[in-house]
Amino acid sequence: NQALELDLVRVDFDDAFASAPDVSLPAGASPVVSAGGSGGAGPDITLTGGVPPGRYHAVVRNTDGANGASIRIRADLTHSGSAIDNFGGLWEPASRPGINQGFEFTPAGGNNAFLWYTYEADGSPVWYIASSPIVDGNRWQADLFRFTNDGETQAGTRVGDVAISLLDENDAVLSWTLFGEAGSDRMQPLSRSCPDGGSESYTGLWYRGSDGLGGASIIANVNSQAHIHYLYDGAGEPRWLLAPGAFTDTVFPMLQFQGFPPNGSGNVTSSTVGNVSVSYDDNESGVWELDYRFVSPARGGVTRSEDIVRLSNELGCNQ
């Protein structure tokens, strides 16, 4: 490993997402610092005294033309000062607007809960989930899981990992490795105001009080309300449906979207597949009635009524 050379290259966040979700090093970027291996060990770089914000790329070269090298790159991060609060709620890509996918990132007890609404290779809506303890600092990471349900058992399979770097309360970087593909988007939050300018927030994760049938990310503000229901189709595959409307509405159409996976591109279409009616007892409990039938390639449908409770922490109102 002493034949290895390491360059650390920094790219401004404003320049790092021109080709999102691609995470390749842009052409022409110069190293901040370089180091070589010595004494039988690989190179080591330490940045101290304040690190300018940006995306950092570790570029490794093997100068031994006769022998290959097996390497592992490790980054240890420390921080000082006050951490940025995770206000909670739904986020959408600022680097790729209009792709109709995004995530919920919200405190739930002592953990951060992450729900990613995106699409599979065939365009079907799919959700992935992650959870790990709230940590000091502005970077959070966790293993990413895909869940299925055979009608009796909910089973999770690790499909990658995810990291969120909060730049401020309204600016974040989502980075992922999903089925071996790496990508990144710069993200912005959706509206976080409360209905009618009041002090009670309904925004957050809601579910039926027990695991196994999914739940919904709900956003409710001054003018509108929307639910993204994460659930399973008739084959036990994870699907999601969007139900938009005004906060004063009690019945919402349920839309099934067809799109492209996080590292892909293409068109997004939608179909109305049913409706959901909602009534709240307060901002901690209520009832929803689901009536929908998926369109292919998703399968099956549901007609049922459920008592619901808030799963995530109550959020403050950000007017």
Short mmCIF file of C-alpha atoms in Angstrom, two decimals, residues 25-301:
data_model
loop_
_atom_site.label_atom_id
_atom_site.label_comp_id
_atom_site.label_asym_id
_atom_site.label_seq_id
_atom_site.Cartn_x
_atom_site.Cartn_y
_atom_site.Cartn_z
CA LEU A 25 -15.61 13.90 -10.17
CA PRO A 26 -16.13 16.89 -12.50
CA ALA A 27 -13.37 17.50 -15.03
CA GLY A 28 -10.79 20.13 -14.12
CA ALA A 29 -11.17 19.93 -10.34
CA SER A 30 -7.88 20.34 -8.46
CA PRO A 31 -6.74 18.50 -5.30
CA VAL A 32 -6.98 20.29 -1.97
CA VAL A 33 -4.18 18.12 -0.60
CA SER A 34 -2.34 14.96 -1.63
CA ALA A 35 -0.44 12.25 0.19
CA GLY A 36 1.50 9.08 -0.60
CA GLY A 37 1.97 5.82 1.26
CA SER A 38 5.11 5.06 3.24
CA GLY A 39 6.55 2.48 5.61
CA GLY A 40 4.31 -0.25 4.26
CA ALA A 41 1.12 1.74 4.98
CA GLY A 42 -1.25 3.56 2.68
CA PRO A 43 -1.66 7.36 2.53
CA ASP A 44 -3.42 9.35 5.23
CA ILE A 45 -4.82 12.88 5.02
CA THR A 46 -6.05 15.05 7.88
CA LEU A 47 -7.83 18.39 7.44
CA THR A 48 -7.84 20.62 10.51
CA GLY A 49 -8.67 24.18 11.44
CA GLY A 50 -12.01 24.27 9.64
CA VAL A 51 -13.04 22.42 6.50
CA PRO A 52 -14.71 24.44 3.70
CA PRO A 53 -18.17 23.05 2.80
CA GLY A 54 -18.42 21.01 -0.37
CA ARG A 55 -18.34 17.50 -1.79
CA TYR A 56 -14.98 15.80 -1.30
CA HIS A 57 -13.69 13.10 -3.65
CA ALA A 58 -10.96 10.65 -2.64
CA VAL A 59 -8.91 9.84 -5.77
CA VAL A 60 -6.54 6.88 -5.35
CA ARG A 61 -3.74 5.84 -7.73
CA ASN A 62 -1.48 2.81 -7.62
CA THR A 63 2.02 3.79 -8.79
CA ASP A 64 3.23 0.16 -8.72
CA GLY A 65 2.70 -0.91 -12.31
CA ALA A 66 3.65 -4.52 -11.57
CA ASN A 67 1.31 -5.29 -8.66
CA GLY A 68 -2.31 -4.64 -7.89
CA ALA A 69 -3.50 -3.31 -4.56
CA SER A 70 -6.61 -4.07 -2.52
CA ILE A 71 -7.76 -0.87 -0.81
CA ARG A 72 -10.27 0.41 1.70
CA ILE A 73 -11.05 4.13 1.98
CA ARG A 74 -12.11 5.40 5.40
CA ALA A 75 -13.33 8.88 6.34
CA ASP A 76 -13.60 9.98 9.97
CA LEU A 77 -15.70 13.12 10.50
CA THR A 78 -15.78 15.36 13.56
CA HIS A 79 -17.70 18.58 14.12
CA SER A 80 -17.86 21.59 16.37
CA GLY A 81 -20.51 24.21 16.99
CA SER A 82 -24.28 23.74 17.03
CA ALA A 83 -25.85 21.05 14.89
CA ILE A 84 -28.62 21.90 12.43
CA ASP A 85 -32.01 20.70 13.64
CA ASN A 86 -33.89 18.13 11.60
CA PHE A 87 -37.21 19.92 11.43
CA GLY A 88 -38.86 16.85 9.86
CA GLY A 89 -41.17 16.39 6.91
CA LEU A 90 -41.07 15.68 3.20
CA TRP A 91 -38.21 16.67 0.87
CA GLU A 92 -37.93 16.79 -2.93
CA PRO A 93 -34.92 17.06 -5.28
CA ALA A 94 -33.84 20.64 -5.98
CA SER A 95 -31.20 19.32 -8.38
CA ARG A 96 -33.82 17.45 -10.48
CA PRO A 97 -37.18 19.21 -10.03
CA GLY A 98 -40.35 17.57 -11.25
CA ILE A 99 -39.27 13.91 -11.04
CA ASN A 100 -42.09 13.09 -8.56
CA GLN A 101 -39.98 11.28 -6.03
CA GLY A 102 -38.54 12.28 -2.67
CA PHE A 103 -38.30 11.27 0.96
CA GLU A 104 -39.62 11.80 4.46
CA PHE A 105 -36.93 12.46 7.07
CA THR A 106 -38.33 13.02 10.53
CA PRO A 107 -37.55 12.42 14.22
CA ALA A 108 -39.41 9.47 15.77
CA GLY A 109 -38.51 8.94 19.40
CA GLY A 110 -34.71 8.74 19.65
CA ASN A 111 -34.31 7.81 15.99
CA ASN A 112 -34.50 9.55 12.65
CA ALA A 113 -37.01 7.80 10.37
CA PHE A 114 -36.38 7.85 6.62
CA LEU A 115 -38.91 6.81 3.95
CA TRP A 116 -37.86 7.10 0.32
CA TYR A 117 -40.60 7.26 -2.33
CA THR A 118 -39.18 6.35 -5.74
CA TYR A 119 -39.55 3.80 -8.56
CA GLU A 120 -38.21 0.39 -9.57
CA ALA A 121 -36.54 -0.49 -12.88
CA ASP A 122 -39.94 -1.26 -14.49
CA GLY A 123 -41.30 2.12 -13.37
CA SER A 124 -43.46 0.77 -10.55
CA PRO A 125 -43.69 2.91 -7.40
CA VAL A 126 -41.59 1.50 -4.56
CA TRP A 127 -40.56 2.67 -1.11
CA TYR A 128 -37.44 2.00 0.91
CA ILE A 129 -37.03 2.61 4.61
CA ALA A 130 -34.19 3.36 7.03
CA SER A 131 -33.88 4.19 10.70
CA SER A 132 -30.99 4.81 13.08
CA PRO A 133 -30.35 6.89 16.21
CA ILE A 134 -30.29 10.68 16.07
CA VAL A 135 -26.63 11.73 16.21
CA ASP A 136 -24.71 14.90 16.95
CA GLY A 137 -23.58 16.76 13.88
CA ASN A 138 -25.17 17.41 10.52
CA ARG A 139 -24.60 14.07 8.79
CA TRP A 140 -26.84 11.04 9.38
CA GLN A 141 -26.52 7.63 7.76
CA ALA A 142 -28.28 4.27 7.94
CA ASP A 143 -28.75 0.95 6.18
CA LEU A 144 -31.55 0.99 3.60
CA PHE A 145 -34.19 -1.76 3.48
CA ARG A 146 -36.87 -2.97 1.07
CA PHE A 147 -39.80 -4.67 2.81
CA THR A 148 -42.28 -7.21 1.48
CA ASN A 149 -45.38 -8.72 3.09
CA ASP A 150 -46.83 -12.16 2.27
CA GLY A 151 -50.02 -11.47 4.19
CA GLU A 152 -48.67 -12.87 7.44
CA THR A 153 -45.03 -11.85 7.74
CA GLN A 154 -43.31 -8.55 6.96
CA ALA A 155 -39.70 -9.17 5.89
CA GLY A 156 -36.91 -6.69 5.19
CA THR A 157 -33.92 -7.05 2.88
CA ARG A 158 -30.96 -4.69 3.01
CA VAL A 159 -30.57 -3.10 -0.44
CA GLY A 160 -27.96 -0.42 0.25
CA ASP A 161 -27.31 2.56 2.48
CA VAL A 162 -28.32 6.19 2.65
CA ALA A 163 -26.79 9.38 4.07
CA ILE A 164 -28.25 12.85 4.61
CA SER A 165 -26.10 15.93 5.11
CA LEU A 166 -28.02 18.96 6.39
CA LEU A 167 -26.51 22.18 4.99
CA ASP A 168 -29.20 24.22 6.74
CA GLU A 169 -32.82 23.66 7.75
CA ASN A 170 -33.96 24.08 4.14
CA ASP A 171 -31.05 22.55 2.25
CA ALA A 172 -29.77 18.98 2.34
CA VAL A 173 -27.75 16.46 0.36
CA LEU A 174 -29.12 12.93 -0.10
CA SER A 175 -26.50 10.32 -1.03
CA TRP A 176 -27.15 6.65 -1.58
CA THR A 177 -25.91 3.28 -2.70
CA LEU A 178 -28.87 1.25 -3.98
CA PHE A 179 -28.40 -2.20 -5.50
CA GLY A 180 -24.74 -1.31 -6.04
CA GLU A 181 -25.42 2.04 -7.80
CA ALA A 182 -24.29 5.27 -6.13
CA GLY A 183 -26.05 8.58 -6.56
CA SER A 184 -26.77 11.92 -4.93
CA ASP A 185 -29.32 14.74 -5.10
CA ARG A 186 -29.55 18.15 -3.49
CA MET A 187 -32.86 18.38 -1.65
CA GLN A 188 -35.31 21.02 -0.47
CA PRO A 189 -38.23 20.65 1.97
CA LEU A 190 -41.87 20.95 1.06
CA SER A 191 -44.03 23.48 2.90
CA ARG A 192 -43.92 23.22 6.69
CA SER A 193 -46.61 25.68 7.74
CA CYS A 194 -49.63 24.61 9.77
CA PRO A 195 -53.29 24.59 8.64
CA ASP A 196 -54.93 28.01 8.66
CA GLY A 197 -51.87 29.55 10.29
CA GLY A 198 -52.61 27.73 13.55
CA SER A 199 -50.23 26.12 16.02
CA GLU A 200 -51.18 22.45 15.55
CA SER A 201 -49.11 20.47 13.05
CA TYR A 202 -50.49 17.37 11.37
CA THR A 203 -47.38 16.85 9.25
CA GLY A 204 -45.46 13.64 9.84
CA LEU A 205 -45.68 9.85 9.70
CA TRP A 206 -49.03 8.24 10.53
CA TYR A 207 -49.99 4.55 10.74
CA ARG A 208 -52.58 2.14 12.11
CA GLY A 209 -50.77 1.57 15.41
CA SER A 210 -49.16 -1.76 14.50
CA ASP A 211 -46.59 -2.80 11.91
CA GLY A 212 -47.36 -4.74 8.76
CA LEU A 213 -49.76 -2.67 6.65
CA GLY A 214 -47.68 0.43 6.09
CA GLY A 215 -48.82 3.97 6.80
CA ALA A 216 -48.58 7.44 5.29
CA SER A 217 -46.46 10.55 5.16
CA ILE A 218 -48.87 13.44 5.68
CA ILE A 219 -48.16 17.09 4.94
CA ALA A 220 -50.76 19.66 5.94
CA ASN A 221 -50.25 23.40 5.56
CA VAL A 222 -52.25 26.60 5.21
CA ASN A 223 -53.74 25.77 1.83
CA SER A 224 -53.36 22.05 1.19
CA GLN A 225 -53.05 18.54 2.50
CA ALA A 226 -51.42 15.52 0.87
CA HIS A 227 -50.81 11.92 1.89
CA ILE A 228 -48.23 9.54 0.47
CA HIS A 229 -49.45 6.11 1.50
CA TYR A 230 -46.73 3.48 1.75
CA LEU A 231 -48.34 0.04 1.56
CA TYR A 232 -48.23 -3.36 -0.15
CA ASP A 233 -49.93 -4.62 -3.28
CA GLY A 234 -51.62 -8.00 -3.70
CA ALA A 235 -48.28 -9.69 -4.35
CA GLY A 236 -46.77 -8.28 -1.15
CA GLU A 237 -44.59 -5.74 -2.98
CA PRO A 238 -43.98 -2.27 -1.48
CA ARG A 239 -45.97 0.41 -3.34
CA TRP A 240 -47.04 4.00 -2.69
CA LEU A 241 -49.97 6.18 -3.70
CA LEU A 242 -50.35 9.95 -3.55
CA ALA A 243 -53.57 11.57 -2.26
CA PRO A 244 -53.60 15.39 -2.70
CA GLY A 245 -56.20 18.00 -1.83
CA ALA A 246 -57.12 20.95 0.39
CA PHE A 247 -56.82 20.70 4.16
CA THR A 248 -60.59 21.14 4.48
CA ASP A 249 -61.26 18.19 2.12
CA THR A 250 -62.36 14.89 3.64
CA VAL A 251 -62.04 12.73 0.50
CA PHE A 252 -58.89 12.63 -1.62
CA PRO A 253 -58.20 10.91 -4.96
CA MET A 254 -55.43 8.30 -4.83
CA LEU A 255 -52.91 8.50 -7.68
CA GLN A 256 -50.55 5.74 -8.77
CA PHE A 257 -47.40 7.03 -10.48
CA GLN A 258 -45.16 5.40 -13.06
CA GLY A 259 -41.63 6.78 -13.22
CA PHE A 260 -37.95 5.87 -13.19
CA PRO A 261 -35.49 4.70 -10.50
CA PRO A 262 -33.16 7.07 -8.61
CA ASN A 263 -30.26 6.63 -11.03
CA GLY A 264 -32.43 6.71 -14.13
CA SER A 265 -34.29 9.23 -16.25
CA GLY A 266 -37.50 9.37 -18.28
CA ASN A 267 -41.12 10.44 -18.04
CA VAL A 268 -43.53 10.32 -15.11
CA THR A 269 -47.24 9.55 -15.55
CA SER A 270 -50.10 8.97 -13.12
CA SER A 271 -53.49 7.24 -12.93
CA THR A 272 -56.34 7.69 -10.46
CA VAL A 273 -56.86 4.32 -8.77
CA GLY A 274 -59.32 5.12 -5.96
CA ASN A 275 -59.76 7.43 -3.01
CA VAL A 276 -59.16 7.84 0.73
CA SER A 277 -61.33 9.66 3.23
CA VAL A 278 -59.78 11.13 6.38
CA SER A 279 -61.07 12.53 9.65
CA TYR A 280 -58.92 13.67 12.56
CA ASP A 281 -59.84 13.49 16.24
CA ASP A 282 -56.86 15.78 16.89
CA ASN A 283 -53.30 16.05 15.59
CA GLU A 284 -52.40 12.69 17.18
CA SER A 285 -55.24 10.37 16.08
CA GLY A 286 -57.98 9.89 13.51
CA VAL A 287 -59.53 7.53 10.96
CA TRP A 288 -58.91 6.91 7.28
CA GLU A 289 -60.94 4.78 4.87
CA LEU A 290 -59.03 3.35 1.91
CA ASP A 291 -60.67 2.26 -1.35
CA TYR A 292 -58.29 1.68 -4.28
CA ARG A 293 -57.22 -0.84 -6.89
CA PHE A 294 -53.73 -0.80 -8.39
CA VAL A 295 -53.06 -0.72 -12.12
CA SER A 296 -50.51 -3.11 -13.64
CA PRO A 297 -47.71 -3.97 -13.00
CA ALA A 298 -48.80 -3.56 -9.37
CA ARG A 299 -51.58 -5.92 -8.29
CA GLY A 300 -54.66 -6.05 -6.12
CA GLY A 301 -56.56 -3.46 -4.14
#
